[in-house]
Coordinates of C-alpha atoms in Angstrom, one line a residue:
Chain A
M72 CA -0.2 0.1 0.1
S73 CA 1.5 3.4 -1.3
L74 CA 1.5 6.6 0.4
P75 CA -0.7 8.3 -2.1
S76 CA -3.1 5.5 -1.8
V77 CA -3.4 5.6 1.9
L78 CA -3.8 9.5 1.9
A79 CA -6.4 9.1 -1.0
M80 CA -8.6 7.1 1.6
V81 CA -8.6 9.9 4.2
P82 CA -11.7 11.6 4.2
E83 CA -11.2 15.6 3.8
D84 CA -14.8 16.4 5.0
S85 CA -14.1 15.6 8.6
G86 CA -10.6 17.1 9.2
G87 CA -8.5 14.2 7.5
P88 CA -5.9 16.5 6.3
Y89 CA -5.7 18.0 10.0
V90 CA -5.7 14.8 11.5
I91 CA -2.6 13.5 9.5
A92 CA -0.9 16.8 9.9
A93 CA -1.1 16.3 13.7
Y94 CA 0.6 12.9 13.9
V95 CA 3.3 14.4 11.4
V96 CA 4.0 16.9 13.6
F97 CA 3.8 14.5 16.6
L98 CA 6.5 12.5 14.7
T99 CA 8.5 15.2 13.4
I100 CA 9.5 16.7 17.1
V101 CA 10.1 13.3 18.2
V102 CA 12.5 12.3 15.5
T103 CA 14.3 15.7 15.7
Y104 CA 14.8 15.6 19.2
V105 CA 16.1 12.1 19.1
A106 CA 18.1 12.9 16.0
I107 CA 19.8 16.1 18.0
M108 CA 20.2 14.3 21.1
A109 CA 21.9 11.4 19.4
Q110 CA 24.0 13.6 17.4
R111 CA 24.9 15.3 20.8
L112 CA 25.6 11.9 22.4
G113 CA 27.7 10.4 19.9
K114 CA 30.1 13.5 19.9
L115 CA 30.2 13.5 23.8
S116 CA 30.9 9.7 23.8
R117 CA 33.7 9.8 21.2
K118 CA 35.7 13.0 23.2
A119 CA 35.1 11.2 26.4
D120 CA 36.4 7.9 24.9
E121 CA 39.4 10.1 23.1
I122 CA 40.6 11.6 26.4
E123 CA 40.2 8.2 28.4
A124 CA 42.3 6.3 26.1
R125 CA 45.2 9.2 26.2
L126 CA 44.7 9.5 30.0
D127 CA 45.1 5.5 30.4
A128 CA 48.2 5.6 27.8
R129 CA 49.6 8.4 30.2
D130 CA 49.0 6.5 33.2
A131 CA 50.3 3.1 31.8
A132 CA 53.6 5.0 30.9
A133 CA 53.6 6.6 34.3
K134 CA 53.4 3.0 35.9
A135 CA 56.0 1.3 33.9
G136 CA 58.6 4.0 35.9
S137 CA 59.7 5.8 32.6
G138 CA 59.1 9.0 34.7
S139 CA 58.5 10.7 31.6
V140 CA 55.6 12.7 30.8
P141 CA 53.9 12.7 27.4
D142 CA 54.5 15.9 25.4
G143 CA 51.5 18.4 26.2
S144 CA 50.6 16.6 29.4
P145 CA 50.6 18.8 32.5
A146 CA 53.3 17.8 35.1
A147 CA 51.0 17.5 38.2
V148 CA 48.1 14.9 36.9
P149 CA 46.0 12.8 39.7
A150 CA 47.0 9.1 39.6
E151 CA 43.5 8.2 40.3
P152 CA 40.5 9.1 38.3
S153 CA 38.5 11.9 39.7
K154 CA 35.2 10.8 41.7
A155 CA 32.0 10.8 39.3
P156 CA 30.1 14.2 39.5
E157 CA 27.2 14.4 41.6
G158 CA 24.0 14.0 40.1
V159 CA 24.7 11.1 37.6
A160 CA 21.6 9.0 37.7
Chain B
M199 CA 21.8 3.3 32.1
T200 CA 23.8 2.7 29.0
V201 CA 23.1 2.4 25.2
R202 CA 22.8 -1.0 25.5
G203 CA 20.1 -0.7 28.0
L204 CA 18.4 1.9 25.9
R205 CA 18.3 -0.1 22.8
P206 CA 15.3 -2.4 23.8
L207 CA 13.7 0.6 25.3
S208 CA 13.7 2.2 22.1
I209 CA 12.6 -0.7 19.9
L210 CA 9.7 -1.2 22.1
S211 CA 8.6 2.5 21.6
V212 CA 9.1 2.2 18.3
A213 CA 7.1 -1.3 17.9
L214 CA 4.3 0.3 20.4
I215 CA 3.8 3.4 18.2
A216 CA 3.7 1.1 14.8
I217 CA 1.0 -0.9 16.5
G218 CA -0.7 2.1 18.0
F219 CA -0.9 4.2 15.2
G220 CA -1.7 1.3 12.9
L221 CA -4.7 0.5 15.3
V222 CA -5.7 4.0 14.8
F223 CA -6.0 4.2 11.0
F224 CA -7.0 0.7 10.2
Y225 CA -8.9 -1.0 13.5
A226 CA -10.6 1.8 15.4
P227 CA -13.9 2.5 14.1
L228 CA -14.9 6.0 13.1
D229 CA -16.9 8.2 15.5
A230 CA -20.3 8.5 14.7
D231 CA -20.4 12.3 15.6
Q232 CA -16.9 13.5 14.9
G233 CA -15.8 11.0 12.1
F234 CA -12.3 11.1 10.8
R235 CA -11.1 13.9 13.1
Q236 CA -11.7 11.9 16.5
K237 CA -8.6 9.7 15.5
I238 CA -6.5 13.0 17.0
F239 CA -7.9 11.8 20.4
Y240 CA -5.6 8.9 20.2
L241 CA -2.6 11.1 20.2
H242 CA -3.7 14.1 22.2
V243 CA -5.2 12.7 25.0
P244 CA -2.4 10.0 26.0
L245 CA 0.2 13.1 25.4
G246 CA -2.1 15.3 27.8
I247 CA -2.2 12.6 30.6
I248 CA 1.8 11.6 30.3
G249 CA 2.8 15.1 30.2
L250 CA 0.7 15.9 33.3
I251 CA 2.3 12.8 35.1
G252 CA 5.7 13.9 34.1
F253 CA 5.1 17.3 35.7
I254 CA 4.2 15.5 39.0
V255 CA 7.0 13.0 38.9
G256 CA 9.4 16.0 38.6
G257 CA 7.7 17.7 41.7
W258 CA 8.3 14.3 43.5
H259 CA 12.0 14.1 42.9
G260 CA 12.1 17.9 43.7
L261 CA 10.8 16.8 47.2
R262 CA 13.1 14.1 47.2
Y263 CA 16.1 16.3 46.7
L264 CA 15.0 18.8 49.2
R265 CA 14.5 15.7 51.8
T266 CA 17.8 13.7 50.9
G267 CA 20.1 16.5 49.5
D268 CA 20.8 14.0 46.8
P269 CA 22.0 15.8 43.2
S270 CA 20.5 12.7 41.2
H271 CA 17.0 13.8 42.4
D272 CA 17.5 17.6 41.1
L273 CA 18.8 16.1 37.8
K274 CA 15.7 13.8 37.7
A275 CA 13.4 16.4 38.5
Y276 CA 15.0 18.8 35.5
V277 CA 15.1 16.0 33.2
Y278 CA 11.3 14.9 33.9
I279 CA 10.1 18.7 33.4
H280 CA 12.0 19.1 30.5
Q281 CA 10.5 16.0 28.7
S282 CA 7.0 17.1 29.7
Q283 CA 7.7 20.7 28.3
I284 CA 8.1 19.1 25.0
V285 CA 5.2 16.9 25.4
A286 CA 3.4 20.1 26.6
V287 CA 4.0 21.8 23.1
M288 CA 2.8 18.7 21.6
V289 CA -0.3 18.7 23.1
L290 CA -1.0 22.3 22.7
I291 CA -0.4 21.8 18.8
T292 CA -2.4 18.8 18.5
G293 CA -5.0 20.1 20.4
A294 CA -5.4 23.5 18.4
I295 CA -5.4 21.3 15.4
W296 CA -8.2 19.4 16.7
G297 CA -10.0 22.5 17.5
R298 CA -9.5 23.8 14.0
T299 CA -11.3 20.8 12.7
A300 CA -14.2 20.5 15.2
W301 CA -14.8 24.2 16.5
G302 CA -13.6 26.3 13.3
A303 CA -11.1 28.0 15.7
W304 CA -7.5 27.1 16.7
W305 CA -8.2 28.4 20.1
R306 CA -10.8 29.1 22.5
W307 CA -10.3 31.5 25.4
D308 CA -13.6 30.5 27.0
E309 CA -12.8 27.0 27.3
P310 CA -11.4 26.3 30.9
F311 CA -9.6 23.1 29.8
L312 CA -7.3 24.7 27.1
V313 CA -6.9 28.0 29.3
S314 CA -5.7 26.2 32.2
F315 CA -3.6 23.8 30.3
L316 CA -1.6 26.9 28.7
F317 CA -1.3 28.6 32.0
L318 CA 0.2 25.4 33.2
F319 CA 2.5 25.5 30.4
L320 CA 3.5 29.2 31.0
I321 CA 4.1 28.5 34.6
Y322 CA 6.5 25.7 33.6
A323 CA 8.1 27.6 31.0
T324 CA 9.6 29.9 33.8
Y325 CA 11.3 26.9 35.2
Q326 CA 14.3 27.2 33.3
V327 CA 14.6 30.9 33.8
L328 CA 14.4 30.6 37.2
R329 CA 16.8 27.9 37.3
F330 CA 19.7 29.5 35.3
S331 CA 19.2 33.0 36.9
I332 CA 20.9 31.4 39.8
D333 CA 24.7 30.7 40.0
D334 CA 25.2 29.4 43.3
P335 CA 24.6 25.7 42.5
Q336 CA 23.2 24.6 45.9
R337 CA 20.9 27.5 45.8
Q338 CA 19.8 27.0 42.2
A339 CA 18.9 23.0 42.9
R340 CA 16.8 24.3 46.1
A341 CA 15.1 26.9 44.4
A342 CA 14.6 24.6 41.1
S343 CA 13.1 21.9 43.8
V344 CA 11.1 24.0 45.5
F345 CA 9.3 25.2 42.1
A346 CA 8.9 21.9 40.9
V347 CA 7.3 20.5 43.9
A348 CA 4.6 23.8 44.2
A349 CA 4.0 23.4 40.5
G350 CA 3.8 19.7 40.7
A351 CA 1.4 20.0 43.4
F352 CA -0.5 22.4 41.5
V353 CA -1.1 20.1 38.6
P354 CA -3.8 18.0 39.8
V355 CA -5.5 20.9 41.7
N356 CA -5.7 22.5 38.6
F357 CA -7.0 19.4 36.8
T358 CA -9.8 19.0 39.7
V359 CA -10.8 22.2 39.7
V360 CA -11.1 22.5 35.8
R361 CA -13.3 19.5 35.8
M362 CA -15.7 20.9 38.2
A363 CA -16.7 23.7 35.6
N364 CA -20.1 23.5 34.6
E365 CA -19.7 24.8 31.1
Y366 CA -17.1 23.4 28.5
L367 CA -17.0 22.7 25.1
H368 CA -13.9 20.2 25.3
P369 CA -14.7 16.8 25.6
R370 CA -14.7 15.1 28.7
T371 CA -12.9 11.6 27.6
L372 CA -11.9 10.3 31.0
D373 CA -15.3 10.6 32.4
N374 CA -16.6 8.4 29.4
A375 CA -13.9 5.9 29.7
A376 CA -14.7 5.4 33.5
N377 CA -18.7 5.0 32.5
G378 CA -17.8 2.5 29.9
G379 CA -18.9 4.9 27.7
L380 CA -16.0 3.8 25.1
P381 CA -16.6 1.2 22.7
G382 CA -14.1 -2.0 23.0
P383 CA -12.0 -1.0 19.9
V384 CA -11.8 2.5 20.9
L385 CA -10.7 1.6 24.3
V386 CA -8.1 -1.3 23.0
T387 CA -6.8 1.4 20.5
F388 CA -6.7 4.2 23.5
L389 CA -4.8 2.0 26.0
V390 CA -2.1 0.6 23.3
C391 CA -1.4 4.0 22.3
F392 CA -1.3 5.4 25.9
G393 CA 1.1 2.6 26.5
A394 CA 3.1 3.7 23.5
I395 CA 3.5 7.3 24.7
A396 CA 4.3 6.1 27.9
V397 CA 6.8 4.1 27.0
L398 CA 8.6 6.6 24.5
Y399 CA 8.4 9.2 27.2
V400 CA 10.3 6.9 29.5
T401 CA 12.7 6.2 26.8
L402 CA 13.2 10.1 25.9
V403 CA 13.6 10.5 29.8
K404 CA 16.5 7.7 29.9
Y405 CA 18.3 9.1 26.6
E406 CA 18.2 12.6 28.3
L407 CA 19.7 11.2 31.7
L408 CA 22.4 9.5 29.6
S409 CA 23.4 12.6 27.8
K410 CA 23.8 14.1 31.0
S411 CA 25.8 11.2 32.7
T412 CA 28.0 11.1 29.5
T413 CA 28.5 15.3 30.0
F414 CA 29.3 14.5 33.7
R415 CA 31.9 11.7 32.1
L416 CA 33.7 14.1 30.1
R417 CA 34.0 16.8 32.8
A418 CA 35.5 14.3 34.7
L419 CA 37.9 13.4 32.5
E420 CA 38.7 16.7 31.2
R421 CA 39.5 17.6 35.3
R422 CA 41.6 14.6 35.3
A423 CA 43.5 15.5 32.3
G424 CA 43.8 19.1 33.4
G425 CA 44.9 18.0 37.1
D426 CA 42.1 20.4 38.2
D427 CA 40.5 17.8 40.3
L428 CA 39.9 20.3 43.3
L429 CA 37.3 22.3 41.4
P430 CA 34.3 23.2 43.4
R431 CA 31.5 20.9 42.7
R432 CA 28.8 22.3 40.5
S433 CA 25.2 21.2 40.7
A434 CA 24.3 18.3 38.0
V435 CA 22.2 20.5 36.0
L436 CA 24.6 23.3 35.8
Q437 CA 27.2 21.0 34.6
A438 CA 25.1 19.6 31.9

């Protein structure tokens, strides 16, 4: 069943196009919201994973006893990860 | 909550919405009075009920924050209220569309149901303004929680008072349902759509909470990378 054939079945005399519009508005808002959230979440996750990998590599190097700190890293770095911020559900 | 945990919930949401909308258009009978336009009811009414429940749940979490001081409740109050604001926008839009087809007008100022819902929406529209106008994180969370509790308590009061109005145009769907006035196929379709919207709402709440927790993780990693682990703690929502 194609979309035009479905739309052709919609009665125009009792607000058919308006009903379709209401459902389209609902789906548009939900899909747009999910798309924005997915994009944001993906960006944040990638960035967090990237930083975590760099920190792990730096910690591993420090534990190996090299004593050297990779370029660009600050000299004073806490060995343990910071406590998770409050409010994380 | 992880992405993995969200996946089944998301799939369930999509499946229930597909089933619900399928029932709306291919199973539920046409209403004798309203005809095809009555089908907005299966979308508009569940959205309205879920949105109001979300505001109340937000108030409940605000109350729990005030009692325990646990910032996760403040965060949940924020997320529930935010999601209900989005749902409220959809309620107003779908309601206006139905009004246009049924009454010939997008809006009626003499209808208590409409005006009271708009009033409630506008009250909640000030939530973020109040919240982010306060810099101190603890004061911010406390003020926002007091707001959430007061506004959340107002929701059922407002709902009850409006239903006591003698003159109204807006249909009383819940009264019909409670009195067994809805035919079987209509009731089944309504319940499936209600379940679909409820699951979708919970999914979106979890989704936003996951987004916030990922933000917190990133901030913690940035502090760790910067050696700046002694930064004063900020409120959960402010950090996000």
